[in-house]
mmCIF file of C-alpha atoms and ligand atoms in Angstrom:
data_model
loop_
_atom_site.group_PDB
_atom_site.id
_atom_site.type_symbol
_atom_site.label_atom_id
_atom_site.label_comp_id
_atom_site.label_asym_id
_atom_site.label_seq_id
_atom_site.Cartn_x
_atom_site.Cartn_y
_atom_site.Cartn_z
ATOM 1 C CA MET O 1 64.945 79.171 130.542
ATOM 2 C CA ALA O 2 68.657 79.393 130.869
ATOM 3 C CA ILE O 3 69.817 82.266 128.526
ATOM 4 C CA THR O 4 73.339 83.292 128.605
ATOM 5 C CA LEU O 5 74.332 87.052 127.904
ATOM 6 C CA SER O 6 77.454 87.942 126.331
ATOM 7 C CA VAL O 7 78.948 91.095 125.628
ATOM 8 C CA ILE O 8 82.124 90.692 124.266
ATOM 9 C CA LYS O 9 84.086 93.962 122.681
ATOM 10 C CA ALA O 10 87.500 94.746 120.924
ATOM 11 C CA ASP O 11 88.568 97.819 118.803
ATOM 12 C CA VAL O 12 89.279 96.824 115.405
ATOM 13 C CA GLY O 13 90.188 99.972 113.635
ATOM 14 C CA GLY O 14 88.682 103.296 114.550
ATOM 15 C CA TYR O 15 87.137 106.294 111.830
ATOM 16 C CA VAL O 16 88.547 108.890 112.092
ATOM 17 C CA GLY O 17 91.304 107.931 114.764
ATOM 18 C CA HIS O 18 90.176 106.669 117.812
ATOM 19 C CA SER O 19 87.217 108.788 118.008
ATOM 20 C CA GLU O 20 84.283 106.556 116.185
ATOM 21 C CA SER O 21 83.353 103.116 114.322
ATOM 22 C CA HIS O 22 82.674 103.262 110.771
ATOM 23 C CA PRO O 23 79.672 101.684 109.615
ATOM 24 C CA ASP O 24 81.112 98.679 107.132
ATOM 25 C CA VAL O 25 82.699 97.326 109.893
ATOM 26 C CA LEU O 26 79.025 97.198 112.450
ATOM 27 C CA ALA O 27 77.882 96.371 109.035
ATOM 28 C CA LYS O 28 80.353 93.111 108.530
ATOM 29 C CA ALA O 29 79.345 92.148 112.230
ATOM 30 C CA GLY O 30 76.089 92.468 111.909
ATOM 31 C CA GLU O 31 76.173 89.873 108.560
ATOM 32 C CA CYS O 32 78.567 87.178 110.517
ATOM 33 C CA LEU O 33 76.142 87.517 113.525
ATOM 34 C CA ALA O 34 72.814 87.209 111.636
ATOM 35 C CA LYS O 35 74.425 83.919 110.542
ATOM 36 C CA SER O 36 74.950 82.733 113.335
ATOM 37 C CA LYS O 37 71.454 83.576 114.412
ATOM 38 C CA LYS O 38 70.168 81.638 111.427
ATOM 39 C CA GLU O 39 72.441 78.708 111.903
ATOM 40 C CA GLY O 40 70.900 78.183 115.226
ATOM 41 C CA LEU O 41 73.885 79.312 117.905
ATOM 42 C CA LEU O 42 72.321 82.589 119.166
ATOM 43 C CA VAL O 43 69.222 83.083 120.062
ATOM 44 C CA ASP O 44 69.519 86.938 119.213
ATOM 45 C CA TYR O 45 72.089 89.425 118.927
ATOM 46 C CA HIS O 46 73.159 93.413 118.913
ATOM 47 C CA VAL O 47 75.790 94.825 117.294
ATOM 48 C CA THR O 48 76.468 98.523 118.838
ATOM 49 C CA LYS O 49 79.485 100.846 119.505
ATOM 50 C CA CYS O 50 80.966 103.118 122.122
ATOM 51 C CA GLY O 51 83.418 105.412 120.390
ATOM 52 C CA ASP O 52 86.194 103.006 117.814
ATOM 53 C CA ASP O 53 85.137 99.955 120.372
ATOM 54 C CA LEU O 54 82.933 97.086 118.067
ATOM 55 C CA GLN O 55 80.477 96.326 120.842
ATOM 56 C CA LEU O 56 78.626 91.950 120.219
ATOM 57 C CA ILE O 57 76.002 91.957 122.247
ATOM 58 C CA MET O 58 74.380 88.212 122.431
ATOM 59 C CA THR O 59 72.221 85.846 123.839
ATOM 60 C CA HIS O 60 71.985 81.839 123.279
ATOM 61 C CA GLN O 61 72.738 78.699 125.704
ATOM 62 C CA GLN O 62 75.904 78.106 125.488
ATOM 63 C CA GLY O 63 76.905 78.773 129.437
ATOM 64 C CA GLU O 64 79.862 81.205 129.909
ATOM 65 C CA ASP O 65 82.728 81.065 128.378
ATOM 66 C CA SER O 66 81.729 78.687 125.691
ATOM 67 C CA GLU O 67 84.519 78.008 122.759
ATOM 68 C CA LYS O 68 81.894 78.317 120.265
ATOM 69 C CA ILE O 69 80.615 81.815 121.149
ATOM 70 C CA HIS O 70 84.152 83.077 121.702
ATOM 71 C CA LYS O 71 85.553 81.930 118.600
ATOM 72 C CA LEU O 72 82.290 83.534 116.750
ATOM 73 C CA ALA O 73 83.320 86.070 118.679
ATOM 74 C CA TRP O 74 86.817 85.968 117.120
ATOM 75 C CA ASP O 75 85.932 85.416 113.969
ATOM 76 C CA THR O 76 83.940 88.914 113.920
ATOM 77 C CA PHE O 77 86.467 90.780 115.073
ATOM 78 C CA VAL O 78 89.043 88.711 112.639
ATOM 79 C CA ASP O 79 86.350 89.573 109.606
ATOM 80 C CA CYS O 80 85.443 93.419 110.623
ATOM 81 C CA THR O 81 89.476 93.772 110.895
ATOM 82 C CA GLN O 82 89.376 93.068 107.290
ATOM 83 C CA VAL O 83 87.142 95.610 106.526
ATOM 84 C CA ALA O 84 89.501 98.013 108.599
ATOM 85 C CA LYS O 85 92.809 97.212 107.020
ATOM 86 C CA GLU O 86 90.949 97.871 103.174
ATOM 87 C CA LEU O 87 89.251 101.483 104.671
ATOM 88 C CA LYS O 88 93.034 101.725 105.998
ATOM 89 C CA LEU O 89 90.812 102.983 109.296
ATOM 90 C CA HIS O 90 93.270 103.681 112.480
ATOM 91 C CA GLY O 91 94.828 101.267 114.207
ATOM 92 C CA ALA O 92 92.644 98.211 112.177
ATOM 93 C CA GLY O 93 93.059 94.980 114.647
ATOM 94 C CA GLN O 94 94.654 96.965 116.835
ATOM 95 C CA ASP O 95 92.647 94.272 120.136
ATOM 96 C CA LEU O 96 93.497 90.856 119.049
ATOM 97 C CA LEU O 97 96.500 90.502 120.214
ATOM 98 C CA SER O 98 96.940 86.816 118.959
ATOM 99 C CA ASP O 99 97.246 85.223 115.479
ATOM 100 C CA ALA O 100 95.371 82.644 116.215
ATOM 101 C CA PHE O 101 92.121 81.147 118.024
ATOM 102 C CA SER O 102 93.167 79.008 121.125
ATOM 103 C CA GLY O 103 89.512 78.740 122.794
ATOM 104 C CA ASN O 104 88.724 81.673 124.512
ATOM 105 C CA VAL O 105 89.912 85.304 123.683
ATOM 106 C CA LYS O 106 89.617 85.991 127.588
ATOM 107 C CA GLY O 107 93.428 87.419 127.371
ATOM 108 C CA MET O 108 94.156 87.518 123.621
ATOM 109 C CA GLY O 109 92.520 91.311 123.191
ATOM 110 C CA PRO O 110 88.796 91.921 123.390
ATOM 111 C CA GLY O 111 86.984 92.481 126.720
ATOM 112 C CA VAL O 112 84.043 89.750 128.146
ATOM 113 C CA ALA O 113 81.567 90.199 130.701
ATOM 114 C CA GLU O 114 78.842 87.082 130.766
ATOM 115 C CA MET O 115 76.209 85.793 132.787
ATOM 116 C CA GLU O 116 73.899 82.884 132.764
ATOM 117 C CA PHE O 117 70.696 83.018 134.200
ATOM 118 C CA GLU O 118 67.577 81.837 134.168
ATOM 119 C CA GLU O 119 65.209 84.590 132.770
ATOM 120 C CA ARG O 120 62.388 85.572 135.210
ATOM 121 C CA ALA O 121 58.615 86.811 134.100
ATOM 122 C CA ALA O 122 60.610 89.862 133.191
ATOM 123 C CA GLU O 123 64.318 90.226 132.587
ATOM 124 C CA THR O 124 65.908 94.011 132.521
ATOM 125 C CA ILE O 125 68.650 94.416 131.738
ATOM 126 C CA ILE O 126 71.963 97.521 130.883
ATOM 127 C CA ILE O 127 73.906 96.765 129.303
ATOM 128 C CA PHE O 128 77.126 99.597 130.021
ATOM 129 C CA MET O 129 80.224 100.052 127.386
ATOM 130 C CA ALA O 130 82.632 102.816 127.911
ATOM 131 C CA ASP O 131 85.193 103.908 125.553
ATOM 132 C CA LYS O 132 88.706 106.057 126.522
ATOM 133 C CA THR O 133 89.161 104.556 129.930
ATOM 134 C CA SER O 134 90.450 100.819 131.957
ATOM 135 C CA ALA O 135 88.519 98.262 134.320
ATOM 136 C CA GLY O 136 88.080 99.614 137.136
ATOM 137 C CA ALA O 137 85.885 102.476 136.337
ATOM 138 C CA TRP O 138 82.737 100.786 136.736
ATOM 139 C CA ASN O 139 83.840 100.853 140.905
ATOM 140 C CA MET O 140 82.366 103.575 141.976
ATOM 141 C CA PRO O 141 79.139 103.317 140.095
ATOM 142 C CA LEU O 142 78.703 99.280 141.151
ATOM 143 C CA TYR O 143 79.457 100.567 144.976
ATOM 144 C CA LYS O 144 76.673 103.159 144.583
ATOM 145 C CA ILE O 145 74.487 101.041 143.015
ATOM 146 C CA PHE O 146 74.586 97.879 144.850
ATOM 147 C CA ALA O 147 75.895 99.334 148.807
ATOM 148 C CA ASP O 148 75.292 103.318 149.237
ATOM 149 C CA PRO O 149 71.322 103.871 149.683
ATOM 150 C CA PHE O 150 72.029 107.122 149.382
ATOM 151 C CA ASN O 151 71.477 106.418 145.639
ATOM 152 C CA THR O 152 69.493 102.984 145.667
ATOM 153 C CA ILE O 153 66.775 103.793 148.538
ATOM 154 C CA GLY O 154 65.675 99.869 147.864
ATOM 155 C CA LEU O 155 68.340 98.404 149.775
ATOM 156 C CA VAL O 156 66.650 100.404 152.513
ATOM 157 C CA ILE O 157 62.551 100.249 151.640
ATOM 158 C CA ALA O 158 62.551 97.138 149.284
ATOM 159 C CA ALA O 159 62.382 93.538 151.593
ATOM 160 C CA ASN O 160 63.676 91.932 148.672
ATOM 161 C CA MET O 161 66.953 93.913 148.299
ATOM 162 C CA HIS O 162 67.669 94.561 152.054
ATOM 163 C CA THR O 163 69.658 91.391 152.484
ATOM 164 C CA GLY O 164 72.178 93.671 150.741
ATOM 165 C CA PHE O 165 74.894 92.077 147.601
ATOM 166 C CA ALA O 166 77.822 89.909 147.766
ATOM 167 C CA PHE O 167 81.032 92.492 145.092
ATOM 168 C CA GLU O 168 83.734 89.937 144.300
ATOM 169 C CA VAL O 169 86.647 91.915 143.649
ATOM 170 C CA HIS O 170 89.835 90.719 141.105
ATOM 171 C CA ASP O 171 93.302 92.392 141.271
ATOM 172 C CA VAL O 172 94.352 92.779 138.110
ATOM 173 C CA LYS O 173 98.161 92.583 139.068
ATOM 174 C CA GLU O 174 98.353 89.657 141.731
ATOM 175 C CA HIS O 175 95.308 87.896 138.962
ATOM 176 C CA LYS O 176 93.795 87.348 142.789
ATOM 177 C CA LYS O 177 89.758 87.702 143.975
ATOM 178 C CA ILE O 178 88.007 87.779 146.910
ATOM 179 C CA THR O 179 84.095 88.193 147.914
ATOM 180 C CA PHE O 180 83.029 91.263 150.077
ATOM 181 C CA ASN O 181 79.762 91.269 151.855
ATOM 182 C CA ALA O 182 77.441 94.830 151.878
ATOM 183 C CA PRO O 183 76.837 96.528 153.973
ATOM 184 C CA GLU O 184 79.240 95.001 156.759
ATOM 185 C CA GLU O 185 81.918 94.748 155.005
ATOM 186 C CA ILE O 186 81.821 98.652 152.725
ATOM 187 C CA TYR O 187 84.849 99.788 154.330
ATOM 188 C CA ASP O 188 87.352 97.133 153.455
ATOM 189 C CA LEU O 189 85.708 96.722 150.344
ATOM 190 C CA LEU O 190 86.584 100.326 149.182
ATOM 191 C CA VAL O 191 89.984 100.024 150.429
ATOM 192 C CA PHE O 192 90.389 98.289 147.586
ATOM 193 C CA ILE O 193 87.366 99.226 145.117
ATOM 194 C CA GLY O 194 88.562 102.913 145.859
ATOM 195 C CA ALA O 195 91.833 102.372 143.997
ATOM 196 C CA PRO O 196 91.051 100.736 140.554
ATOM 197 C CA SER O 197 93.676 100.980 138.735
ATOM 198 C CA ARG O 198 94.325 97.500 140.803
ATOM 199 C CA TYR O 199 91.179 95.864 141.982
ATOM 200 C CA ALA O 200 88.328 96.131 140.096
ATOM 201 C CA VAL O 201 84.981 94.817 140.844
ATOM 202 C CA LYS O 202 84.236 92.026 138.545
ATOM 203 C CA ALA O 203 80.801 90.497 139.425
ATOM 204 C CA VAL O 204 77.798 91.004 141.831
ATOM 205 C CA TYR O 205 75.716 88.712 143.532
ATOM 206 C CA HIS O 206 72.283 89.395 145.499
ATOM 207 C CA ARG O 207 72.929 88.149 148.853
ATOM 208 C CA GLY O 208 69.665 86.217 149.797
ATOM 209 C CA THR O 209 69.579 84.411 146.619
ATOM 210 C CA SER O 210 72.797 84.180 145.040
ATOM 211 C CA GLU O 211 71.641 84.985 141.830
ATOM 212 C CA ILE O 212 74.101 87.141 139.313
ATOM 213 C CA ALA O 213 72.913 90.798 139.779
ATOM 214 C CA ALA O 214 76.203 92.477 137.336
ATOM 215 C CA VAL O 215 79.270 91.267 135.757
ATOM 216 C CA SER O 216 81.798 93.733 133.992
ATOM 217 C CA SER O 217 84.984 93.171 132.123
ATOM 218 C CA THR O 218 88.063 93.273 134.077
ATOM 219 C CA GLN O 219 90.879 92.540 131.667
ATOM 220 C CA ARG O 220 93.940 94.715 131.300
ATOM 221 C CA LEU O 221 95.411 95.420 127.660
ATOM 222 C CA SER O 222 98.419 96.572 128.803
ATOM 223 C CA LEU O 223 98.901 93.870 131.312
ATOM 224 C CA ILE O 224 98.229 91.362 129.064
ATOM 225 C CA ALA O 225 100.548 92.914 125.830
ATOM 226 C CA GLY O 226 103.499 93.308 128.370
ATOM 227 C CA ARG O 227 103.224 97.138 126.055
ATOM 228 C CA TYR O 228 100.624 99.961 125.574
ATOM 229 C CA VAL O 229 98.534 98.707 122.822
ATOM 230 C CA GLY O 230 94.743 100.498 123.331
ATOM 231 C CA LYS O 231 92.507 101.505 126.403
ATOM 232 C CA ASP O 232 90.534 98.263 127.744
ATOM 233 C CA ASP O 233 87.606 100.357 127.261
ATOM 234 C CA PRO O 234 85.474 98.220 129.267
ATOM 235 C CA VAL O 235 81.520 96.430 129.527
ATOM 236 C CA CYS O 236 79.708 95.652 132.116
ATOM 237 C CA ILE O 237 75.471 93.738 132.329
ATOM 238 C CA VAL O 238 73.719 94.736 135.021
ATOM 239 C CA ARG O 239 70.196 92.871 136.135
ATOM 240 C CA SER O 240 67.177 95.513 136.929
ATOM 241 C CA GLN O 241 64.085 95.602 139.178
ATOM 242 C CA GLY O 242 62.400 93.215 141.328
ATOM 243 C CA GLN O 243 64.704 92.087 143.564
ATOM 244 C CA PHE O 244 67.165 93.983 141.196
ATOM 245 C CA PRO O 245 67.972 97.916 142.072
ATOM 246 C CA ALA O 246 65.965 99.860 139.952
ATOM 247 C CA VAL O 247 66.546 101.091 136.295
ATOM 248 C CA GLY O 248 66.444 104.740 137.753
ATOM 249 C CA GLU O 249 68.759 103.470 140.845
ATOM 250 C CA VAL O 250 71.095 101.792 138.402
ATOM 251 C CA LEU O 251 72.137 104.664 135.996
ATOM 252 C CA GLU O 252 71.867 107.630 138.397
ATOM 253 C CA PRO O 253 75.893 106.955 139.929
ATOM 254 C CA PHE O 254 76.387 108.168 135.906
ATOM 255 C CA THR O 255 75.046 111.928 136.621
ATOM 256 C CA LEU O 256 78.424 112.135 138.493
ATOM 257 C CA PRO O 257 80.573 112.109 135.467
ATOM 258 C CA LEU O 258 83.979 110.367 137.707
ATOM 259 C CA LEU O 259 86.724 111.583 137.420
ATOM 260 C CA VAL O 260 88.424 107.973 135.256
ATOM 261 C CA GLU O 261 91.907 106.798 133.700
ATOM 262 C CA GLY O 262 92.594 106.549 129.853
ATOM 263 C CA TRP O 263 91.823 110.435 128.334
ATOM 264 C CA MET O 264 94.827 111.141 125.733
ATOM 265 C CA ARG O 265 97.420 108.367 124.877
ATOM 266 C CA GLY O 266 95.564 106.597 128.136
ATOM 267 C CA SER O 267 98.096 108.950 130.451
ATOM 268 C CA HIS O 268 95.232 111.463 131.638
ATOM 269 C CA HIS O 269 92.399 111.532 133.772
ATOM 270 C CA GLY O 270 89.022 112.734 132.399
ATOM 271 C CA PRO O 271 85.393 112.793 133.185
ATOM 272 C CA LEU O 272 83.470 110.092 132.277
ATOM 273 C CA MET O 273 80.790 111.773 130.112
ATOM 274 C CA PRO O 274 77.046 109.803 129.999
ATOM 275 C CA VAL O 275 76.324 110.051 126.332
ATOM 276 C CA THR O 276 73.648 108.126 123.894
ATOM 277 C CA VAL O 277 75.565 105.896 121.544
ATOM 278 C CA GLU O 278 75.244 108.380 118.334
ATOM 279 C CA ASP O 279 77.611 111.043 120.553
ATOM 280 C CA SER O 280 79.999 108.547 122.042
ATOM 281 C CA THR O 281 82.274 109.882 119.352
ATOM 282 C CA PRO O 282 85.565 110.840 122.064
ATOM 283 C CA SER O 283 87.249 113.861 119.341
ATOM 284 C CA ARG O 284 88.369 116.652 122.146
ATOM 285 C CA PHE O 285 92.097 115.502 122.844
ATOM 286 C CA ASP O 286 90.763 112.283 121.947
ATOM 287 C CA GLY O 287 87.986 112.484 124.794
ATOM 288 C CA PRO O 288 86.665 112.939 127.667
ATOM 289 C CA PRO O 289 85.643 109.362 127.933
ATOM 290 C CA ARG O 290 82.662 107.834 126.944
ATOM 291 C CA VAL O 291 79.924 105.704 128.926
ATOM 292 C CA THR O 292 76.903 104.596 126.763
ATOM 293 C CA SER O 293 74.058 102.808 128.300
ATOM 294 C CA LEU O 294 71.344 100.433 126.051
ATOM 295 C CA GLY O 295 68.296 98.583 128.601
ATOM 296 C CA PHE O 296 67.128 96.092 126.866
ATOM 297 C CA GLN O 297 63.665 92.736 128.293
ATOM 298 C CA LEU O 298 64.773 89.663 127.674
ATOM 299 C CA SER O 299 62.128 87.637 126.341
ATOM 300 C CA GLY O 300 63.017 83.806 125.568
ATOM 301 C CA GLY O 301 66.597 85.497 125.137
ATOM 302 C CA LYS O 302 65.162 87.712 122.478
ATOM 303 C CA LEU O 303 66.923 91.320 123.298
ATOM 304 C CA VAL O 304 63.859 93.676 122.914
ATOM 305 C CA GLY O 305 65.675 96.701 122.443
ATOM 306 C CA PRO O 306 67.063 98.846 123.080
ATOM 307 C CA ARG O 307 66.775 101.717 124.417
ATOM 308 C CA ASP O 308 69.146 104.680 125.081
ATOM 309 C CA MET O 309 69.085 105.019 128.342
ATOM 310 C CA PHE O 310 71.381 108.255 128.578
ATOM 311 C CA GLY O 311 69.218 109.687 125.925
ATOM 312 C CA ASP O 312 67.147 111.261 127.922
ATOM 313 C CA LYS O 313 67.224 115.036 129.235
ATOM 314 C CA SER O 314 68.001 114.105 132.612
ATOM 315 C CA PHE O 315 71.563 113.606 132.542
ATOM 316 C CA ASP O 316 72.287 116.545 130.768
ATOM 317 C CA ASN O 317 73.729 118.416 133.950
ATOM 318 C CA ALA O 318 76.255 115.890 133.939
ATOM 319 C CA ARG O 319 77.005 116.295 130.236
ATOM 320 C CA GLN O 320 77.733 119.781 130.976
ATOM 321 C CA GLN O 321 79.687 119.182 134.093
ATOM 322 C CA ALA O 322 82.498 116.702 132.575
ATOM 323 C CA ASN O 323 82.771 119.746 129.894
ATOM 324 C CA ASP O 324 83.265 122.121 132.346
ATOM 325 C CA ILE O 325 85.539 119.766 134.149
ATOM 326 C CA ALA O 326 87.216 118.729 130.895
ATOM 327 C CA ASP O 327 87.663 122.737 130.275
ATOM 328 C CA PHE O 328 89.182 122.904 134.089
ATOM 329 C CA LEU O 329 91.541 119.862 133.720
ATOM 330 C CA ARG O 330 93.047 120.311 130.340
ATOM 331 C CA ARG O 331 94.258 123.440 131.428
ATOM 332 C CA HIS O 332 96.477 121.436 133.724
ATOM 333 C CA GLY O 333 98.129 120.836 130.780
ATOM 334 C CA PRO O 334 101.313 118.241 131.206
ATOM 335 C CA PHE O 335 101.041 118.275 134.408
ATOM 336 C CA GLU O 336 99.519 115.763 137.132
ATOM 337 C CA PRO O 337 96.880 114.907 138.119
ATOM 338 C CA HIS O 338 95.408 115.478 134.702
ATOM 339 C CA ARG O 339 98.466 113.988 133.411
ATOM 340 C CA LEU O 340 97.842 110.456 135.328
ATOM 341 C CA PRO O 341 100.852 109.486 137.432
ATOM 342 C CA LEU O 342 104.520 108.088 135.665
ATOM 343 C CA GLU O 343 103.877 104.850 137.527
ATOM 344 C CA GLU O 344 100.636 104.337 135.698
ATOM 345 C CA MET O 345 100.992 106.140 132.498
ATOM 346 C CA GLU O 346 100.140 103.839 128.617
ATOM 347 C CA TYR O 347 102.753 106.438 127.131
ATOM 348 C CA THR O 348 106.036 107.615 128.219
ATOM 349 C CA THR O 349 109.749 109.292 127.071
ATOM 350 C CA MET O 350 110.546 108.748 130.827
ATOM 351 C CA PRO O 351 113.497 105.872 130.071
ATOM 352 C CA GLN O 352 114.918 107.433 127.279
ATOM 353 C CA VAL O 353 114.994 111.038 128.368
ATOM 354 C CA ALA O 354 116.363 110.289 131.489
ATOM 355 C CA LYS O 355 118.480 107.815 129.872
ATOM 356 C CA LYS O 356 119.912 110.939 127.924
ATOM 357 C CA LEU O 357 120.506 113.295 130.386
ATOM 358 C CA GLU O 358 122.068 110.043 133.067
ATOM 359 C CA GLY O 359 125.506 112.487 133.052
ATOM 360 C CA ARG O 360 123.725 115.828 133.908
ATOM 361 C CA PHE O 361 122.440 114.448 137.003
ATOM 362 C CA ILE O 362 124.446 115.956 139.719
ATOM 363 C CA ASP O 363 124.364 114.485 143.524
ATOM 364 C CA LEU O 364 122.163 116.806 145.875
ATOM 365 C CA ASP O 365 125.249 117.809 149.174
HETATM 366 C C1 LIG A 401 92.888 105.560 121.808
HETATM 367 C C2 LIG A 401 93.141 106.610 122.498
HETATM 368 C C3 LIG A 401 94.215 107.683 122.008
HETATM 369 C C4 LIG A 401 95.180 107.359 120.843
HETATM 370 C C5 LIG A 401 96.616 108.610 120.681
HETATM 371 C C6 LIG A 401 97.980 108.130 119.829
HETATM 372 O O1 LIG A 401 92.241 104.656 122.834
HETATM 373 O O2 LIG A 401 94.050 107.139 124.000
HETATM 374 O O3 LIG A 401 94.446 108.989 122.453
HETATM 375 O O4 LIG A 401 96.304 107.180 121.691
HETATM 376 O O5 LIG A 401 95.009 109.327 119.721
HETATM 377 O O6 LIG A 401 96.985 107.103 119.025
HETATM 378 P P1 LIG A 401 98.290 106.412 118.150
HETATM 379 O O7 LIG A 401 99.237 106.383 118.909
HETATM 380 O O8 LIG A 401 97.577 105.260 117.654
HETATM 381 O O9 LIG A 401 98.320 106.961 117.108
HETATM 382 MG MG1 LIG A 402 91.057 103.149 118.947
HETATM 383 MG MG1 LIG A 403 87.802 102.758 122.304
#
């Protein structure tokens, strides 16, 4: 059975500040999606949050980029924004960059990751969601999951994975894409995806079967809006087991609290801390950045789950390390590399300050 899994997310208001989502907003989203399920548009859905981001996880048979599904997501965000406005939540409706829906939420603020596939006899799915970071945060984890044998032993010893995976990489600034084959092109691949603020892994495909293995949201809010409006806070769907990496191989990269951009005012590097949905409450210096992971089995499109995968105690060390790294980085205060380089900062007073001091700069000898 062909099924489409769509994860569409937006920050429609934070509680308190940018640290969490309000239960009334989540409840409103649940109401909207329940209605669509009753009417038969959705096969199933799960509403969740990652920090201040509202996450709509939906299964249906409308295919990718369906106007009906995108409109449902948009209308849900609009209704939830109304709730956020009534509660005077912070930044109510901040990710809805347009007043009217025009066929597809892409380019309008919300983040989207969608994949259509034939549901396998056992279809294991892991959905990653992040807060206080940007598209590109998945580059290193996806590389490790699908191309690094030190992470994924299946690439070496499982016959159905030995052909490797293909990586579709987007240049988010120039709006171009390219596909690299792993393992033979990993050096070329890494030249690009090692620069995650510009190049983001959009999708990964199994090279033997051409089946979709992973897809991420790659929209960059600041590039769409031409100004800082909030962080991308991306999502990523990964298929697991069988010809795809096992659940443990999919989760393993997050034992490293990798440094990502997006902490405080979208202008600092911070460690990506793997947490449960409940613990996705970035409070310290508006962070540190968080990643959650929900696991599902699909049954005729029904979302059996979720299991909160980072609830496992084996991620305690990663969380401890993330806190230690956060302490270390915070001691750098306004200095790089805690603060992002000038051209990457989402907030800056540099033009105003430079203008004010223009006359005081004198030429060096
Ligand atoms: C939001 C974020 C926060 C805000 C900060 C200022 O994703 O990263 O650190 O940038 O709280 O928020 P505003 O400008 O909304 O008062
Ligand atoms: Mg926010
Ligand atoms: Mg957010």
